[in-house]
mmCIF file of C-alpha atoms in Angstrom:
data_model
loop_
_atom_site.group_PDB
_atom_site.id
_atom_site.type_symbol
_atom_site.label_atom_id
_atom_site.label_comp_id
_atom_site.label_asym_id
_atom_site.label_seq_id
_atom_site.Cartn_x
_atom_site.Cartn_y
_atom_site.Cartn_z
ATOM 1 C CA MET A 1 194.826 200.086 87.036
ATOM 2 C CA LYS A 2 197.898 201.314 85.163
ATOM 3 C CA GLN A 3 199.881 200.998 88.363
ATOM 4 C CA PHE A 4 198.721 197.338 88.702
ATOM 5 C CA PHE A 5 199.956 196.403 85.210
ATOM 6 C CA LYS A 6 203.209 198.242 85.876
ATOM 7 C CA ASN A 7 203.843 196.338 89.080
ATOM 8 C CA THR A 8 202.982 193.007 87.437
ATOM 9 C CA ARG A 9 205.385 193.570 84.560
ATOM 10 C CA SER A 10 208.134 194.530 86.975
ATOM 11 C CA THR A 11 207.610 191.291 88.901
ATOM 12 C CA ILE A 12 207.802 189.187 85.728
ATOM 13 C CA ASP A 13 210.987 190.873 84.609
ATOM 14 C CA LYS A 14 212.590 190.187 87.937
ATOM 15 C CA GLY A 15 211.506 186.517 87.785
ATOM 16 C CA SER A 16 212.905 186.124 84.311
ATOM 17 C CA GLN A 17 216.190 187.645 85.336
ATOM 18 C CA TYR A 18 216.308 185.298 88.315
ATOM 19 C CA PHE A 19 215.540 182.252 86.147
ATOM 20 C CA VAL A 20 218.239 183.205 83.630
ATOM 21 C CA VAL A 21 220.758 183.645 86.398
ATOM 22 C CA ARG A 22 219.881 180.247 87.848
ATOM 23 C CA ILE A 23 220.267 178.549 84.455
ATOM 24 C CA LYS A 24 223.648 180.043 83.943
ATOM 25 C CA ARG A 25 224.750 178.657 87.273
ATOM 26 C CA LEU A 26 223.807 175.014 86.275
ATOM 27 C CA ASN A 27 226.704 172.609 85.604
ATOM 28 C CA TRP A 28 226.845 169.534 83.414
ATOM 29 C CA ARG A 29 225.544 167.245 86.172
ATOM 30 C CA HIS A 30 222.412 169.320 86.486
ATOM 31 C CA TRP A 31 221.887 169.262 82.727
ATOM 32 C CA THR A 32 222.347 165.495 82.668
ATOM 33 C CA ALA A 33 219.723 165.046 85.402
ATOM 34 C CA ILE A 34 217.340 167.341 83.543
ATOM 35 C CA GLY A 35 217.843 165.342 80.287
ATOM 36 C CA VAL A 36 217.181 162.066 82.053
ATOM 37 C CA VAL A 37 213.986 163.440 83.600
ATOM 38 C CA LEU A 38 212.785 164.802 80.257
ATOM 39 C CA ALA A 39 213.532 161.500 78.490
ATOM 40 C CA GLY A 40 211.614 159.640 81.159
ATOM 41 C CA LEU A 41 208.659 161.980 80.802
ATOM 42 C CA ILE A 42 208.685 161.562 77.040
ATOM 43 C CA ALA A 43 208.875 157.765 77.318
ATOM 44 C CA LEU A 44 206.080 157.734 79.873
ATOM 45 C CA THR A 45 203.943 159.929 77.635
ATOM 46 C CA VAL A 46 204.556 157.680 74.624
ATOM 47 C CA TRP A 47 203.775 154.561 76.639
ATOM 48 C CA LEU A 48 200.578 156.030 78.090
ATOM 49 C CA THR A 49 199.334 157.260 74.707
ATOM 50 C CA ARG A 50 200.234 154.113 72.726
ATOM 51 C CA PRO A 51 197.320 152.429 70.730
ATOM 52 C CA GLU A 52 196.010 149.253 72.273
ATOM 53 C CA HIS A 53 196.780 146.025 70.338
ATOM 54 C CA VAL A 54 193.514 144.406 69.205
ATOM 55 C CA GLU A 55 193.739 140.730 68.363
ATOM 56 C CA GLU A 56 191.935 139.617 65.172
ATOM 57 C CA VAL A 57 188.729 137.704 66.044
ATOM 58 C CA ILE A 58 188.189 134.771 63.667
ATOM 59 C CA PRO A 59 184.585 133.458 63.743
ATOM 60 C CA VAL A 60 183.955 129.791 64.402
ATOM 61 C CA VAL A 61 181.481 128.075 62.078
ATOM 62 C CA SER A 62 180.031 124.617 61.536
ATOM 63 C CA THR A 63 180.547 123.099 58.113
ATOM 64 C CA GLU A 64 179.459 120.100 56.092
ATOM 65 C CA THR A 65 180.991 118.395 53.102
ATOM 66 C CA VAL A 66 178.992 118.685 49.898
ATOM 67 C CA SER A 67 177.806 115.217 48.859
ATOM 68 C CA THR A 68 175.747 113.615 46.120
ATOM 69 C CA GLU A 69 172.832 111.230 46.412
ATOM 70 C CA ASP A 70 169.834 109.942 44.496
ATOM 71 C CA VAL A 71 167.009 112.384 45.181
ATOM 72 C CA ARG A 72 163.395 111.309 44.785
ATOM 73 C CA ILE A 73 161.014 114.035 43.706
ATOM 74 C CA TYR A 74 157.380 113.609 44.757
ATOM 75 C CA GLY A 75 154.139 115.368 43.951
ATOM 76 C CA GLU A 76 151.002 115.387 46.080
ATOM 77 C CA TYR A 77 147.497 115.448 44.643
ATOM 78 C CA PRO A 78 143.933 114.923 45.878
ATOM 79 C CA GLY A 79 142.441 111.725 44.478
ATOM 80 C CA ASN A 80 139.577 109.303 44.812
ATOM 81 C CA VAL A 81 139.266 105.534 44.857
ATOM 82 C CA THR A 82 137.203 103.784 42.212
ATOM 83 C CA ALA A 83 136.440 100.123 41.662
ATOM 84 C CA GLN A 84 138.439 98.364 39.013
ATOM 85 C CA GLN A 85 135.139 96.924 37.758
ATOM 86 C CA PHE A 86 131.638 98.111 38.601
ATOM 87 C CA VAL A 87 128.876 96.081 36.945
ATOM 88 C CA GLU A 88 125.125 96.573 37.045
ATOM 89 C CA VAL A 89 123.115 93.348 37.062
ATOM 90 C CA ARG A 90 119.956 93.941 35.031
ATOM 91 C CA ALA A 91 117.033 91.804 33.929
ATOM 92 C CA ARG A 92 117.237 91.239 30.171
ATOM 93 C CA VAL A 93 113.812 89.679 29.819
ATOM 94 C CA GLU A 94 110.463 90.651 31.272
ATOM 95 C CA GLY A 95 108.916 88.553 34.007
ATOM 96 C CA TYR A 96 108.155 88.248 37.678
ATOM 97 C CA LEU A 97 111.098 87.828 40.021
ATOM 98 C CA GLU A 98 110.785 84.429 41.675
ATOM 99 C CA GLN A 99 114.002 83.809 43.637
ATOM 100 C CA MET A 100 117.085 85.550 45.040
ATOM 101 C CA LEU A 101 119.942 83.115 45.596
ATOM 102 C CA PHE A 102 122.609 85.211 47.376
ATOM 103 C CA GLU A 103 123.177 87.156 50.572
ATOM 104 C CA GLU A 104 123.409 90.896 50.164
ATOM 105 C CA GLY A 105 126.880 92.390 50.656
ATOM 106 C CA THR A 106 128.695 89.072 50.251
ATOM 107 C CA TYR A 107 131.290 87.906 47.769
ATOM 108 C CA VAL A 108 129.884 86.200 44.676
ATOM 109 C CA LYS A 109 131.770 84.301 41.995
ATOM 110 C CA LYS A 110 131.572 84.692 38.268
ATOM 111 C CA ASN A 111 128.604 82.794 36.724
ATOM 112 C CA GLN A 112 127.029 82.257 40.144
ATOM 113 C CA VAL A 113 123.205 82.211 39.950
ATOM 114 C CA LEU A 114 121.788 85.348 41.550
ATOM 115 C CA PHE A 115 118.105 85.623 40.510
ATOM 116 C CA ILE A 116 115.433 83.468 38.888
ATOM 117 C CA ILE A 117 112.771 85.127 36.752
ATOM 118 C CA ASP A 118 109.564 83.174 36.038
ATOM 119 C CA PRO A 119 110.655 81.015 33.064
ATOM 120 C CA ARG A 120 107.360 79.313 32.127
ATOM 121 C CA GLN A 121 106.333 81.519 29.232
ATOM 122 C CA TYR A 122 109.848 81.333 27.780
ATOM 123 C CA LYS A 123 109.879 77.530 28.069
ATOM 124 C CA ALA A 124 106.605 77.431 26.158
ATOM 125 C CA VAL A 125 108.076 79.614 23.419
ATOM 126 C CA VAL A 126 111.092 77.314 23.201
ATOM 127 C CA ASP A 127 108.864 74.240 22.916
ATOM 128 C CA ARG A 128 106.902 75.903 20.131
ATOM 129 C CA SER A 129 110.134 76.801 18.302
ATOM 130 C CA LYS A 130 111.319 73.223 18.574
ATOM 131 C CA ALA A 131 108.068 72.006 17.061
ATOM 132 C CA MET A 132 108.322 74.501 14.226
ATOM 133 C CA LEU A 133 111.858 73.343 13.574
ATOM 134 C CA GLU A 134 110.771 69.719 13.365
ATOM 135 C CA LYS A 135 108.004 70.694 10.962
ATOM 136 C CA ALA A 136 110.484 72.647 8.813
ATOM 137 C CA ARG A 137 112.849 69.717 8.696
ATOM 138 C CA ALA A 138 110.027 67.387 7.645
ATOM 139 C CA MET A 139 109.076 69.771 4.852
ATOM 140 C CA GLU A 140 112.730 69.935 3.789
ATOM 141 C CA LEU A 141 112.907 66.131 3.656
ATOM 142 C CA LYS A 142 109.717 65.938 1.559
ATOM 143 C CA ALA A 143 110.989 68.610 -0.816
ATOM 144 C CA GLU A 144 114.294 66.832 -1.217
ATOM 145 C CA ARG A 145 112.559 63.519 -2.072
ATOM 146 C CA ASP A 146 110.262 65.257 -4.579
ATOM 147 C CA LEU A 147 113.297 66.753 -6.274
ATOM 148 C CA GLU A 148 114.988 63.360 -6.425
ATOM 149 C CA ARG A 149 111.896 61.887 -8.157
ATOM 150 C CA ILE A 150 111.592 64.742 -10.656
ATOM 151 C CA ARG A 151 115.195 64.694 -11.898
ATOM 152 C CA PRO A 152 115.040 61.180 -13.536
ATOM 153 C CA LEU A 153 111.666 62.000 -15.056
ATOM 154 C CA TYR A 154 113.046 65.236 -16.477
ATOM 155 C CA ASP A 155 116.019 63.355 -17.946
ATOM 156 C CA GLN A 156 113.538 60.931 -19.616
ATOM 157 C CA LYS A 157 111.457 63.841 -20.944
ATOM 158 C CA ALA A 158 108.588 62.650 -18.728
ATOM 159 C CA ALA A 159 108.579 65.913 -16.724
ATOM 160 C CA SER A 160 108.777 69.471 -17.936
ATOM 161 C CA GLN A 161 111.332 72.131 -17.095
ATOM 162 C CA LEU A 162 108.668 73.865 -15.053
ATOM 163 C CA ASP A 163 108.147 70.765 -12.909
ATOM 164 C CA LEU A 164 111.902 70.588 -12.241
ATOM 165 C CA ASP A 165 112.163 74.295 -11.410
ATOM 166 C CA ASN A 166 109.216 74.070 -9.012
ATOM 167 C CA ALA A 167 110.779 71.088 -7.253
ATOM 168 C CA ILE A 168 114.138 72.852 -6.893
ATOM 169 C CA ALA A 169 112.434 76.003 -5.527
ATOM 170 C CA SER A 170 110.417 73.985 -3.026
ATOM 171 C CA TYR A 171 113.530 72.256 -1.785
ATOM 172 C CA GLU A 172 115.505 75.495 -1.428
ATOM 173 C CA SER A 173 112.598 77.146 0.350
ATOM 174 C CA ALA A 174 112.319 74.232 2.765
ATOM 175 C CA LYS A 175 116.042 74.459 3.531
ATOM 176 C CA ALA A 176 115.699 78.185 4.261
ATOM 177 C CA GLU A 177 112.716 77.490 6.487
ATOM 178 C CA VAL A 178 114.819 75.081 8.511
ATOM 179 C CA LEU A 179 117.523 77.702 8.968
ATOM 180 C CA MET A 180 114.967 80.265 10.088
ATOM 181 C CA SER A 181 113.443 77.830 12.555
ATOM 182 C CA GLU A 182 116.863 76.999 13.986
ATOM 183 C CA ALA A 183 117.582 80.709 14.425
ATOM 184 C CA ASP A 184 114.229 81.263 16.131
ATOM 185 C CA LEU A 185 114.933 78.363 18.474
ATOM 186 C CA LYS A 186 118.337 79.739 19.405
ATOM 187 C CA GLN A 187 116.851 83.161 20.105
ATOM 188 C CA ASP A 188 114.082 81.687 22.245
ATOM 189 C CA GLU A 189 116.539 79.477 24.136
ATOM 190 C CA LEU A 190 118.704 82.544 24.750
ATOM 191 C CA ALA A 191 115.701 84.426 26.146
ATOM 192 C CA LEU A 192 114.959 81.417 28.369
ATOM 193 C CA SER A 193 118.542 81.432 29.647
ATOM 194 C CA TYR A 194 118.131 85.078 30.642
ATOM 195 C CA THR A 195 115.517 84.048 33.202
ATOM 196 C CA THR A 196 118.445 82.680 35.204
ATOM 197 C CA VAL A 197 120.438 85.784 36.118
ATOM 198 C CA ARG A 198 124.118 85.012 36.761
ATOM 199 C CA SER A 199 126.984 87.110 38.084
ATOM 200 C CA PRO A 200 129.071 88.503 35.198
ATOM 201 C CA ILE A 201 132.160 88.954 37.396
ATOM 202 C CA SER A 202 133.529 87.954 40.773
ATOM 203 C CA GLY A 203 133.150 90.611 43.444
ATOM 204 C CA TYR A 204 131.029 91.958 46.263
ATOM 205 C CA ILE A 205 127.335 92.340 45.530
ATOM 206 C CA SER A 206 125.106 95.129 46.755
ATOM 207 C CA GLU A 207 121.644 94.870 48.227
ATOM 208 C CA ARG A 208 118.868 93.877 45.832
ATOM 209 C CA HIS A 209 117.038 96.645 44.018
ATOM 210 C CA ALA A 210 113.879 94.608 43.342
ATOM 211 C CA ASP A 211 111.788 92.506 45.704
ATOM 212 C CA ILE A 212 110.574 88.990 45.044
ATOM 213 C CA GLY A 213 107.349 89.061 42.995
ATOM 214 C CA THR A 214 108.215 92.336 41.289
ATOM 215 C CA LEU A 215 107.784 92.616 37.553
ATOM 216 C CA VAL A 216 111.256 93.149 36.181
ATOM 217 C CA GLY A 217 112.713 93.509 32.726
ATOM 218 C CA PRO A 218 112.100 95.813 29.755
ATOM 219 C CA GLY A 219 108.667 96.920 30.942
ATOM 220 C CA GLY A 220 109.537 97.063 34.633
ATOM 221 C CA GLN A 221 112.465 97.492 37.011
ATOM 222 C CA SER A 222 115.562 96.315 35.173
ATOM 223 C CA LEU A 223 118.322 97.022 37.740
ATOM 224 C CA LEU A 224 118.516 94.091 40.136
ATOM 225 C CA ALA A 225 121.869 94.649 41.922
ATOM 226 C CA THR A 226 125.406 95.918 41.437
ATOM 227 C CA ILE A 227 128.697 94.031 41.770
ATOM 228 C CA VAL A 228 132.006 95.660 42.594
ATOM 229 C CA LYS A 229 135.360 94.038 41.963
ATOM 230 C CA SER A 230 137.558 95.686 44.600
ATOM 231 C CA ASP A 231 140.410 93.264 45.302
ATOM 232 C CA THR A 232 142.284 95.740 43.095
ATOM 233 C CA VAL A 233 141.148 99.369 43.039
ATOM 234 C CA THR A 234 141.961 102.290 40.790
ATOM 235 C CA VAL A 235 143.133 105.595 42.230
ATOM 236 C CA GLU A 236 142.331 108.543 40.001
ATOM 237 C CA PHE A 237 143.852 111.998 40.404
ATOM 238 C CA LYS A 238 144.503 115.116 38.338
ATOM 239 C CA MET A 239 147.837 116.541 37.224
ATOM 240 C CA THR A 240 148.428 119.961 35.702
ATOM 241 C CA ASP A 241 149.854 120.659 32.291
ATOM 242 C CA LEU A 242 152.852 122.216 34.079
ATOM 243 C CA ASP A 243 153.544 118.839 35.708
ATOM 244 C CA TYR A 244 153.440 117.308 32.250
ATOM 245 C CA GLN A 245 155.916 119.816 30.829
ATOM 246 C CA VAL A 246 158.323 119.302 33.748
ATOM 247 C CA SER A 247 158.113 115.528 33.321
ATOM 248 C CA LYS A 248 158.773 115.771 29.587
ATOM 249 C CA ALA A 249 161.783 117.984 30.269
ATOM 250 C CA ARG A 250 163.188 115.126 32.346
ATOM 251 C CA ASN A 251 162.240 112.504 29.689
ATOM 252 C CA VAL A 252 159.611 110.996 31.993
ATOM 253 C CA ASN A 253 156.417 109.924 30.232
ATOM 254 C CA ILE A 254 153.708 109.563 32.869
ATOM 255 C CA GLY A 255 151.575 106.492 32.249
ATOM 256 C CA GLN A 256 154.055 104.785 29.913
ATOM 257 C CA LYS A 257 156.575 102.090 30.749
ATOM 258 C CA ASP A 258 160.228 102.781 30.058
ATOM 259 C CA THR A 259 162.634 99.829 30.074
ATOM 260 C CA LEU A 260 165.634 102.166 30.084
ATOM 261 C CA ARG A 261 164.551 103.777 33.331
ATOM 262 C CA LYS A 262 165.621 102.184 36.607
ATOM 263 C CA TRP A 263 162.472 103.319 38.407
ATOM 264 C CA ASP A 264 158.747 103.520 37.711
ATOM 265 C CA PRO A 265 156.314 106.278 38.706
ATOM 266 C CA TYR A 266 154.498 104.710 41.651
ATOM 267 C CA VAL A 267 151.903 106.139 44.002
ATOM 268 C CA THR A 268 151.194 105.807 47.691
ATOM 269 C CA ILE A 269 148.015 107.009 49.333
ATOM 270 C CA THR A 270 147.205 108.400 52.755
ATOM 271 C CA LEU A 271 144.140 107.057 54.581
ATOM 272 C CA ALA A 272 141.646 109.075 56.609
ATOM 273 C CA ASP A 273 143.569 108.403 59.846
ATOM 274 C CA LYS A 274 146.708 109.963 58.255
ATOM 275 C CA SER A 275 148.387 106.567 57.954
ATOM 276 C CA VAL A 276 150.060 105.526 54.704
ATOM 277 C CA TYR A 277 148.464 102.575 52.932
ATOM 278 C CA LYS A 278 150.793 99.566 52.875
ATOM 279 C CA TYR A 279 150.505 98.806 49.157
ATOM 280 C CA ARG A 280 151.822 100.862 46.269
ATOM 281 C CA GLY A 281 150.386 101.257 42.812
ATOM 282 C CA LEU A 282 151.950 101.847 39.425
ATOM 283 C CA VAL A 283 150.688 104.565 37.115
ATOM 284 C CA ASP A 284 149.283 102.761 34.083
ATOM 285 C CA PHE A 285 147.231 105.462 32.383
ATOM 286 C CA ALA A 286 147.447 109.176 31.664
ATOM 287 C CA ASP A 287 144.801 110.981 29.657
ATOM 288 C CA PRO A 288 146.299 112.059 26.307
ATOM 289 C CA GLN A 289 144.563 115.434 26.419
ATOM 290 C CA VAL A 290 144.185 118.288 28.918
ATOM 291 C CA ASP A 291 140.789 119.454 30.116
ATOM 292 C CA SER A 292 140.601 123.032 28.850
ATOM 293 C CA ARG A 293 138.259 124.021 31.685
ATOM 294 C CA SER A 294 140.565 123.004 34.530
ATOM 295 C CA GLY A 295 143.983 122.773 32.861
ATOM 296 C CA THR A 296 144.442 119.244 34.206
ATOM 297 C CA PHE A 297 144.493 115.696 32.879
ATOM 298 C CA SER A 298 143.487 112.431 34.540
ATOM 299 C CA VAL A 299 146.006 109.891 35.779
ATOM 300 C CA HIS A 300 145.153 106.364 36.997
ATOM 301 C CA ALA A 301 147.049 103.874 39.134
ATOM 302 C CA ASP A 302 145.942 100.377 40.189
ATOM 303 C CA ILE A 303 146.566 99.401 43.816
ATOM 304 C CA PRO A 304 146.067 95.954 45.410
ATOM 305 C CA ASN A 305 143.229 95.826 47.932
ATOM 306 C CA PRO A 306 143.101 92.235 49.218
ATOM 307 C CA ASP A 307 141.750 93.184 52.663
ATOM 308 C CA ARG A 308 139.168 95.675 51.364
ATOM 309 C CA GLU A 309 140.708 98.521 53.344
ATOM 310 C CA LEU A 310 139.900 100.812 50.438
ATOM 311 C CA LEU A 311 136.312 101.326 49.386
ATOM 312 C CA PRO A 312 135.221 102.747 46.040
ATOM 313 C CA GLY A 313 134.207 106.370 46.412
ATOM 314 C CA GLN A 314 136.768 107.257 49.074
ATOM 315 C CA PHE A 315 138.739 110.487 48.798
ATOM 316 C CA THR A 316 142.438 110.297 49.574
ATOM 317 C CA ASN A 317 145.754 112.092 49.219
ATOM 318 C CA VAL A 318 147.992 110.683 46.504
ATOM 319 C CA THR A 319 151.789 110.933 46.559
ATOM 320 C CA LEU A 320 153.373 110.298 43.160
ATOM 321 C CA LEU A 321 157.065 109.654 42.469
ATOM 322 C CA LEU A 322 157.694 112.144 39.669
ATOM 323 C CA ASP A 323 161.421 111.851 39.153
ATOM 324 C CA VAL A 324 164.687 110.479 40.531
ATOM 325 C CA ARG A 325 167.719 112.762 40.287
ATOM 326 C CA GLU A 326 170.690 110.416 40.292
ATOM 327 C CA ASP A 327 173.950 111.642 41.887
ATOM 328 C CA ALA A 328 172.482 115.077 42.553
ATOM 329 C CA VAL A 329 174.368 117.673 44.631
ATOM 330 C CA VAL A 330 172.339 118.318 47.795
ATOM 331 C CA VAL A 331 172.834 120.720 50.693
ATOM 332 C CA PRO A 332 170.838 121.444 53.865
ATOM 333 C CA THR A 333 168.113 123.994 53.274
ATOM 334 C CA LYS A 334 169.188 125.944 56.362
ATOM 335 C CA ALA A 335 172.587 126.692 54.763
ATOM 336 C CA VAL A 336 171.060 128.602 51.827
ATOM 337 C CA GLU A 337 170.405 132.326 51.953
ATOM 338 C CA ILE A 338 167.955 133.878 49.505
ATOM 339 C CA GLU A 339 167.870 137.545 48.501
ATOM 340 C CA LYS A 340 166.575 139.541 45.569
ATOM 341 C CA ASP A 341 169.768 138.968 43.566
ATOM 342 C CA GLY A 342 169.525 135.186 43.955
ATOM 343 C CA SER A 343 170.457 132.376 46.298
ATOM 344 C CA TYR A 344 173.906 132.038 47.791
ATOM 345 C CA ILE A 345 175.859 129.899 50.210
ATOM 346 C CA PHE A 346 179.120 130.367 52.087
ATOM 347 C CA VAL A 347 181.954 128.051 51.066
ATOM 348 C CA LEU A 348 184.978 127.593 53.329
ATOM 349 C CA ARG A 349 188.058 127.079 51.174
ATOM 350 C CA ASN A 350 191.134 125.061 52.098
ATOM 351 C CA ASP A 351 192.933 128.273 53.164
ATOM 352 C CA ASN A 352 190.084 128.969 55.638
ATOM 353 C CA VAL A 353 188.871 131.933 53.598
ATOM 354 C CA VAL A 354 185.112 132.257 53.246
ATOM 355 C CA GLU A 355 183.647 132.634 49.768
ATOM 356 C CA ARG A 356 180.123 133.900 49.206
ATOM 357 C CA ARG A 357 178.951 131.911 46.203
ATOM 358 C CA PHE A 358 175.724 132.256 44.254
ATOM 359 C CA ILE A 359 174.059 128.961 43.308
ATOM 360 C CA GLU A 360 171.132 127.732 41.222
ATOM 361 C CA LEU A 361 168.607 125.781 43.249
ATOM 362 C CA GLY A 362 166.561 122.786 42.174
ATOM 363 C CA PRO A 363 163.669 121.005 43.899
ATOM 364 C CA GLU A 364 163.488 120.551 47.663
ATOM 365 C CA THR A 365 163.207 117.165 49.315
ATOM 366 C CA GLY A 366 162.681 117.018 53.045
ATOM 367 C CA ASN A 367 165.156 119.375 54.747
ATOM 368 C CA LYS A 368 167.527 119.354 51.776
ATOM 369 C CA VAL A 369 167.594 121.115 48.431
ATOM 370 C CA VAL A 370 169.176 120.144 45.128
ATOM 371 C CA VAL A 371 171.854 122.499 43.786
ATOM 372 C CA GLU A 372 171.805 122.541 39.997
ATOM 373 C CA ARG A 373 174.890 124.731 39.512
ATOM 374 C CA GLY A 374 177.530 126.437 41.637
ATOM 375 C CA LEU A 375 178.824 123.683 43.937
ATOM 376 C CA LEU A 376 181.062 120.670 43.538
ATOM 377 C CA PRO A 377 181.082 117.480 45.619
ATOM 378 C CA GLY A 378 183.692 117.565 48.400
ATOM 379 C CA GLU A 379 183.555 121.318 49.045
ATOM 380 C CA GLN A 380 182.990 122.591 52.591
ATOM 381 C CA ILE A 381 179.881 124.717 53.117
ATOM 382 C CA VAL A 382 178.920 126.700 56.209
ATOM 383 C CA VAL A 383 175.718 125.434 57.820
ATOM 384 C CA GLU A 384 175.837 127.339 61.123
ATOM 385 C CA GLY A 385 177.339 130.699 61.979
ATOM 386 C CA TYR A 386 177.133 132.194 58.496
ATOM 387 C CA HIS A 387 175.283 135.282 59.803
ATOM 388 C CA LYS A 388 178.624 136.668 61.095
ATOM 389 C CA LEU A 389 180.529 136.054 57.849
ATOM 390 C CA GLN A 390 181.506 138.282 54.976
ATOM 391 C CA HIS A 391 183.024 137.407 51.643
ATOM 392 C CA GLY A 392 186.826 137.096 51.843
ATOM 393 C CA MET A 393 187.172 136.880 55.626
ATOM 394 C CA LYS A 394 188.717 133.982 57.483
ATOM 395 C CA ALA A 395 186.837 131.475 59.603
ATOM 396 C CA ARG A 396 187.590 128.400 61.646
ATOM 397 C CA ARG A 397 185.724 125.115 61.657
ATOM 398 C CA ALA A 398 184.205 124.054 64.946
ATOM 399 C CA ASP A 399 185.390 120.476 64.548
ATOM 400 C CA SER A 400 189.005 121.652 64.073
ATOM 401 C CA LEU A 401 188.866 123.457 67.452
ATOM 402 C CA GLN A 402 187.579 120.338 69.143
ATOM 403 C CA LYS A 403 190.459 118.318 67.688
ATOM 404 C CA ALA A 404 192.967 120.916 68.891
ATOM 405 C CA GLU A 405 191.605 120.715 72.432
#
C-alpha cells in the first residue's frame, strides 16, 4: 500500500513538472487564444445563468360608471280583502214575511224594496192613532172655546179665579194631549213603514236568510239578508313597529297625506294566479296604536273593483311603496363584496390603479343596492374580474382593449 501511494505521488510530481514546462514554453499568441476562450466561456456562463425576464401581467376587468337614480323602496305583506261596506238587512218589526222582491246574488240599489212584512196590524194601529189624534184636537178646540168664554166673564167679575184657572188648565192639557197623539201617530207610522224593508245601500245582495211565511222581527228571525258594496274594496294588512320607525326616520307618515311629497304610498296586490291586479290603491288609514300582542298595527288601502275581480274575504299579497330615494347612488349587487369588517367595492381610478374601498350599504332594489356613503357619481367600479384584484395594483378596462383592437 505504501508503495502504491509512493508511485502515485511520483506520477503527479512528474505531471506537474511537465505542465509547468509547457506553460513556460507558451508565447503571447497562445496566451491571447487562451484569454479569448476563457472570456467566451465566462460570457456563455453568464448568458446561460441569466434570470428570465417576466412581463408584468395586468388583469382585465369590466367596469361601470357610478350613477344616480330615483329608487323606489317596497315592502311586502300578507293582507286580506274586505268590503268597503257590509250591511245586514234585519226586520225591525215583528210579523210574517209575505214577499221577497229581489233575486239572490244580484245588484240592488239604495232604497229598493226587498221584503214585505204583513202590515195589517200596523195599519190598524195607525188608524187608531189617527182617530185618537182627531179626538185630542177636538178636545183642544173645546177647551180653547171654554177659555175664551171664561175670560170676559172673569173680567166682569161674573166668574171666579178658580173658574179661569180650571179653563186654562183644561186648554193646556188638551194641547199636550194633541202633541202626544201626534207623537204616537208618527211612531206607529214609522213602525208601519218598517214592514216594507228597503235596501240601505247599493251593492250585491246575498241569499235570503228567512223563507216566505216565517215569523221575523224582534221575537223571531231578524236577519233577512246581507248587502256588500264591493265596487271599491278595502285591503287590510299589518305593518311592524320597525316599519313605522323606519318610515318616521324618512319623514314618511303612513296613512297621512303630504302635499310636500311628490309621491304617495300606494299598494298593489297579487292575485291567486300570481298576476298583479291592474288597479292601485292609496293608503288612507293607519292604526294610531300598536297591538302589544303581535307588535303590529293595521293599515288600510281602498282599491277600485269595478269588475268584481276581488271578493271580500280573499287573502292576497300586498306590495306597499314605502319610500322613494331621490338621486340615490346605486351599484349592481354583484359588484359588492361583504366580509366581517364590512362591505367593500373595487374602484378603478383614472391612473388605472385599483382601490379597495369600504362603503355603507342601503336598501336593495331588484339587482341593485343603494350606497349611502363611500362612492361618488361618475366613479368607475369593477363589476367583473374583481376576484383577481388587490388594493393598489393596476388593471385595464375591457372596453379600452376593444377600442385598441
